[in-house]
PDB file of C-alpha atoms in Angstrom:
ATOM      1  CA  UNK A   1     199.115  22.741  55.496  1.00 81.00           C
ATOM      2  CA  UNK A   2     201.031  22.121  58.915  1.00 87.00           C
ATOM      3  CA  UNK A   3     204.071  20.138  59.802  1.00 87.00           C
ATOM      4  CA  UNK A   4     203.919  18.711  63.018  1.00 85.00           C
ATOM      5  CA  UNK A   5     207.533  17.608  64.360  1.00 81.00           C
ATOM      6  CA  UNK A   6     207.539  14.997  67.104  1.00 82.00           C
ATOM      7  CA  UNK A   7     210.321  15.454  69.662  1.00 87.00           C
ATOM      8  CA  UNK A   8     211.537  12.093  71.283  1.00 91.00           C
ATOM      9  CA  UNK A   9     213.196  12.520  74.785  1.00 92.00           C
ATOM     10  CA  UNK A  10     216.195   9.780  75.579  1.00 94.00           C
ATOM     11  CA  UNK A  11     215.144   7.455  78.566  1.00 95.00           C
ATOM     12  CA  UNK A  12     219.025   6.791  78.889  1.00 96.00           C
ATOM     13  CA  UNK A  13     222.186   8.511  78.651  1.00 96.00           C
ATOM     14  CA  UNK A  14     225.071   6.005  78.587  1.00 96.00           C
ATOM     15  CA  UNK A  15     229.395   6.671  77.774  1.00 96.00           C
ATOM     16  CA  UNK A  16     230.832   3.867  76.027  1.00 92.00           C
ATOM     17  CA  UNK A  17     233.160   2.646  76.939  1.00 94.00           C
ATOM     18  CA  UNK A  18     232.335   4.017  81.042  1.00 95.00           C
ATOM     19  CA  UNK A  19     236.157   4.681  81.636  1.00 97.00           C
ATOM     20  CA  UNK A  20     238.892   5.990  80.252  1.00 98.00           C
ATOM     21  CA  UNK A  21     242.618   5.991  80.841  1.00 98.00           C
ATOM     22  CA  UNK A  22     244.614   9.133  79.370  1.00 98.00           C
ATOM     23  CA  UNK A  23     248.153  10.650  79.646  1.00 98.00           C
ATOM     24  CA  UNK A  24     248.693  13.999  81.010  1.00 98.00           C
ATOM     25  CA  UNK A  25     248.371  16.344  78.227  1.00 98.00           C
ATOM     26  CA  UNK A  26     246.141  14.039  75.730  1.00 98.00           C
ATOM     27  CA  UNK A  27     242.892  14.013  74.614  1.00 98.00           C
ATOM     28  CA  UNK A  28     239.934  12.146  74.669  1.00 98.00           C
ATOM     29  CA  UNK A  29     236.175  12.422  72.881  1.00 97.00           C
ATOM     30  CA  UNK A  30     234.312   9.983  74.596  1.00 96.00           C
ATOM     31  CA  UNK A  31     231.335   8.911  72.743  1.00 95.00           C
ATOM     32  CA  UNK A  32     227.874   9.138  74.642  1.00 96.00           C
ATOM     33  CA  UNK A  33     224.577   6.533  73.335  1.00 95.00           C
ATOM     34  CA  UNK A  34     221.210   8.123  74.462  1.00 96.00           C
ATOM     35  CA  UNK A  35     218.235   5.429  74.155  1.00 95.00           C
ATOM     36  CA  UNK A  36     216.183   5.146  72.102  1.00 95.00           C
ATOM     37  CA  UNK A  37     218.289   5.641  69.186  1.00 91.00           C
ATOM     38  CA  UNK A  38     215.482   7.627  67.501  1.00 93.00           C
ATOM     39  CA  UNK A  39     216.069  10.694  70.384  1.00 94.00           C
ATOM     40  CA  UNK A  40     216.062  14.081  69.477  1.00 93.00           C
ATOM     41  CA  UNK A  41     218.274  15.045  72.065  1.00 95.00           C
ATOM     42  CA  UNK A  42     221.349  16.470  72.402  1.00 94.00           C
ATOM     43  CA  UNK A  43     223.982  16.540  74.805  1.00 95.00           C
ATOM     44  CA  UNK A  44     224.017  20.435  76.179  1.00 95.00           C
ATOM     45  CA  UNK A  45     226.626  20.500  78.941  1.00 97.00           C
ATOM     46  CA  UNK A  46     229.800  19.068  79.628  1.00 98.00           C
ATOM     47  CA  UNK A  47     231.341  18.808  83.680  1.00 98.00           C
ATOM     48  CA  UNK A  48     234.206  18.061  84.855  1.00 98.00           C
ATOM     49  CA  UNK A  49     234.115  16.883  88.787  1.00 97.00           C
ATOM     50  CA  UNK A  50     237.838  17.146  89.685  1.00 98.00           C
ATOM     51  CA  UNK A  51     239.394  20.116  86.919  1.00 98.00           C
ATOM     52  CA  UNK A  52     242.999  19.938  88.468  1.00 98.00           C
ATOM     53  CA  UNK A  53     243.047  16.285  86.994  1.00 98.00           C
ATOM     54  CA  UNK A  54     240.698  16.648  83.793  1.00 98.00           C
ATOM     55  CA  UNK A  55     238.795  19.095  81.959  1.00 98.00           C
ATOM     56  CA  UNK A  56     236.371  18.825  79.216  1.00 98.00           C
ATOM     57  CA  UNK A  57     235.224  21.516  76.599  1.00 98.00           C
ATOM     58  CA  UNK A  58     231.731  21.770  75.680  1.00 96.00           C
ATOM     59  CA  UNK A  59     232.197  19.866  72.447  1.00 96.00           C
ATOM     60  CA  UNK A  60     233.185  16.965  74.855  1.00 97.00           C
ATOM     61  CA  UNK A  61     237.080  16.746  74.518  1.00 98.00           C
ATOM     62  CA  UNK A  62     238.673  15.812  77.650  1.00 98.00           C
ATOM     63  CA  UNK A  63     242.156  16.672  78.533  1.00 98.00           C
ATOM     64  CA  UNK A  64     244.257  15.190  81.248  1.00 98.00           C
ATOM     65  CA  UNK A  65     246.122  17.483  83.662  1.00 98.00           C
ATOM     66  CA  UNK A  66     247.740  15.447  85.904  1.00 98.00           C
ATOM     67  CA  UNK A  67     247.488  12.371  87.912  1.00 98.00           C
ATOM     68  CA  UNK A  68     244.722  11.028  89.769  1.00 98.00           C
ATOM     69  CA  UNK A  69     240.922  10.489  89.226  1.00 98.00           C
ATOM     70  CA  UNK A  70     238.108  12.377  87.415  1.00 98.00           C
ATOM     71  CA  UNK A  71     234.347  11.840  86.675  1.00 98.00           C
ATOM     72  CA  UNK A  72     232.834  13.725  83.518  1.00 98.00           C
ATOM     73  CA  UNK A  73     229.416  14.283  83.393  1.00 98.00           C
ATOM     74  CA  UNK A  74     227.673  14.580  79.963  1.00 98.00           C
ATOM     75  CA  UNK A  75     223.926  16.016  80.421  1.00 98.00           C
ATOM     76  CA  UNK A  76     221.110  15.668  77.564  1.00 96.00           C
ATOM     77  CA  UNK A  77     218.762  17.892  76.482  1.00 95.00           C
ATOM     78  CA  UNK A  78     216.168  15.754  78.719  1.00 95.00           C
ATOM     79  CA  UNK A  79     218.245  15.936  81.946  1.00 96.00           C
ATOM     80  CA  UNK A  80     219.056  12.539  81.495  1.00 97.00           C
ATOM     81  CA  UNK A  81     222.696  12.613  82.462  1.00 97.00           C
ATOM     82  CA  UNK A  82     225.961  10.224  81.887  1.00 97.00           C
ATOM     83  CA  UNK A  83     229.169   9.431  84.037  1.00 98.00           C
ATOM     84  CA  UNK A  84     232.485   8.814  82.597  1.00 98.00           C
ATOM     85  CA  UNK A  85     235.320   7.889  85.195  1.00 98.00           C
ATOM     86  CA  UNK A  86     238.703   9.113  83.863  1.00 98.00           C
ATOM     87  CA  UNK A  87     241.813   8.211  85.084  1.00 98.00           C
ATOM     88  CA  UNK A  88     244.989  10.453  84.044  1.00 98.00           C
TER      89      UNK A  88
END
């Protein structure tokens, strides 16, 4: 016998709510909806576009540094990517 598996790329990569507001010192694990909803993939990086305000670890958990503006950007296994604007 063979098992065939059938891999279904997203189309979308979305964060949910698309912006954030934390303190200096908190945390934050946004939540990130790849379309379809049957997808196989997974999100495999994590970037941070301003690290003196935010960073973000590669499980996703954001941490504000200090004041000002940062976008996140969460990529999927397709390359389909997300942007989350954080303000700290």
């Amino acid at each position: 016998t063979c098992q065939v598996t059938v891999k279904q790329p997203s189309t979308a990569a979305v964060f949910n709510p698309g912006e954030v507001i934390i303190t200096t010192g908190g945390t934050y694990k946004p939540v990130v909806t790849l379309t379809p909803a049957n997808s196989t993939d997974d999100i495999t990086s994590w970037v941070t576009k301003n690290s003196a305000v935010a960073t973000v670890d590669q499980t996703g958990v954001i941490t504000g540094k200090s004041g000002g503006e940062a976008w996140i950007i969460a990529t999927a296994t397709s390359g389909k990517t997300a942007l989350l604007h954080v303000y700290v």
